XYZ file of C-alpha atoms in Angstrom:
67
model
C -10.203 -3.183 2.163
C -12.445 -4.960 -0.252
C -11.139 -8.502 0.261
C -11.239 -8.395 4.031
C -7.470 -8.622 4.341
C -5.639 -9.374 7.560
C -3.070 -6.674 6.820
C -3.585 -3.410 4.931
C -0.630 -1.195 4.109
C -0.319 2.214 2.520
C 2.664 2.183 0.161
C 4.563 4.723 -1.896
C 6.807 3.847 -4.806
C 9.466 6.008 -6.389
C 8.480 7.145 -9.891
C 8.925 4.185 -12.254
C 7.379 3.071 -15.525
C 3.892 1.507 -15.297
C 5.037 -2.038 -16.090
C 7.712 -1.930 -13.419
C 5.213 -0.457 -10.966
C 2.833 -3.372 -11.514
C 5.630 -5.863 -10.954
C 6.795 -4.045 -7.818
C 3.256 -3.792 -6.429
C 2.271 -7.426 -6.927
C 5.723 -8.697 -5.996
C 5.611 -6.789 -2.711
C 2.075 -7.971 -2.007
C 3.024 -11.620 -2.604
C 6.243 -11.408 -0.594
C 4.511 -9.799 2.390
C 1.776 -12.444 2.298
C 4.393 -15.204 2.217
C 6.371 -13.671 5.086
C 3.410 -12.924 7.337
C 1.156 -15.829 6.393
C -1.688 -13.325 6.134
C -3.752 -11.893 3.324
C -2.292 -8.482 2.401
C -3.866 -5.470 0.718
C -1.634 -2.689 -0.530
C -2.988 0.789 -1.169
C -0.855 3.177 -3.202
C -0.869 6.503 -1.362
C -1.449 8.570 -4.505
C -4.611 6.572 -5.236
C -6.398 7.801 -2.094
C -8.574 10.640 -3.380
C -11.275 10.894 -0.718
C -10.233 13.732 1.628
C -11.905 12.113 4.655
C -10.171 8.792 4.096
C -6.865 10.578 3.452
C -7.248 12.537 6.716
C -7.922 9.337 8.674
C -4.915 7.660 7.092
C -2.646 10.620 7.785
C -3.772 10.718 11.425
C -2.970 7.070 12.073
C -0.140 6.122 9.709
C 3.196 4.899 11.007
C 6.361 4.545 8.952
C 7.370 0.897 8.919
C 10.077 0.818 6.265
C 11.779 3.278 3.959
C 14.270 2.439 1.236
């Protein structure tokens, strides 16, 4: 991740309007940082376009939470 985060997470959001998505994204990022005390980077799964990166992610991802 570009900022050298302590924690990088791949996230998926249910389809919502762009404004609500921005609020959900940054709200989640801030809440996770507050809970963990670590710098957090979130990557939206649909934004990963590089097939090599996507393959590496798919090979190592683990479901942590589903709502």
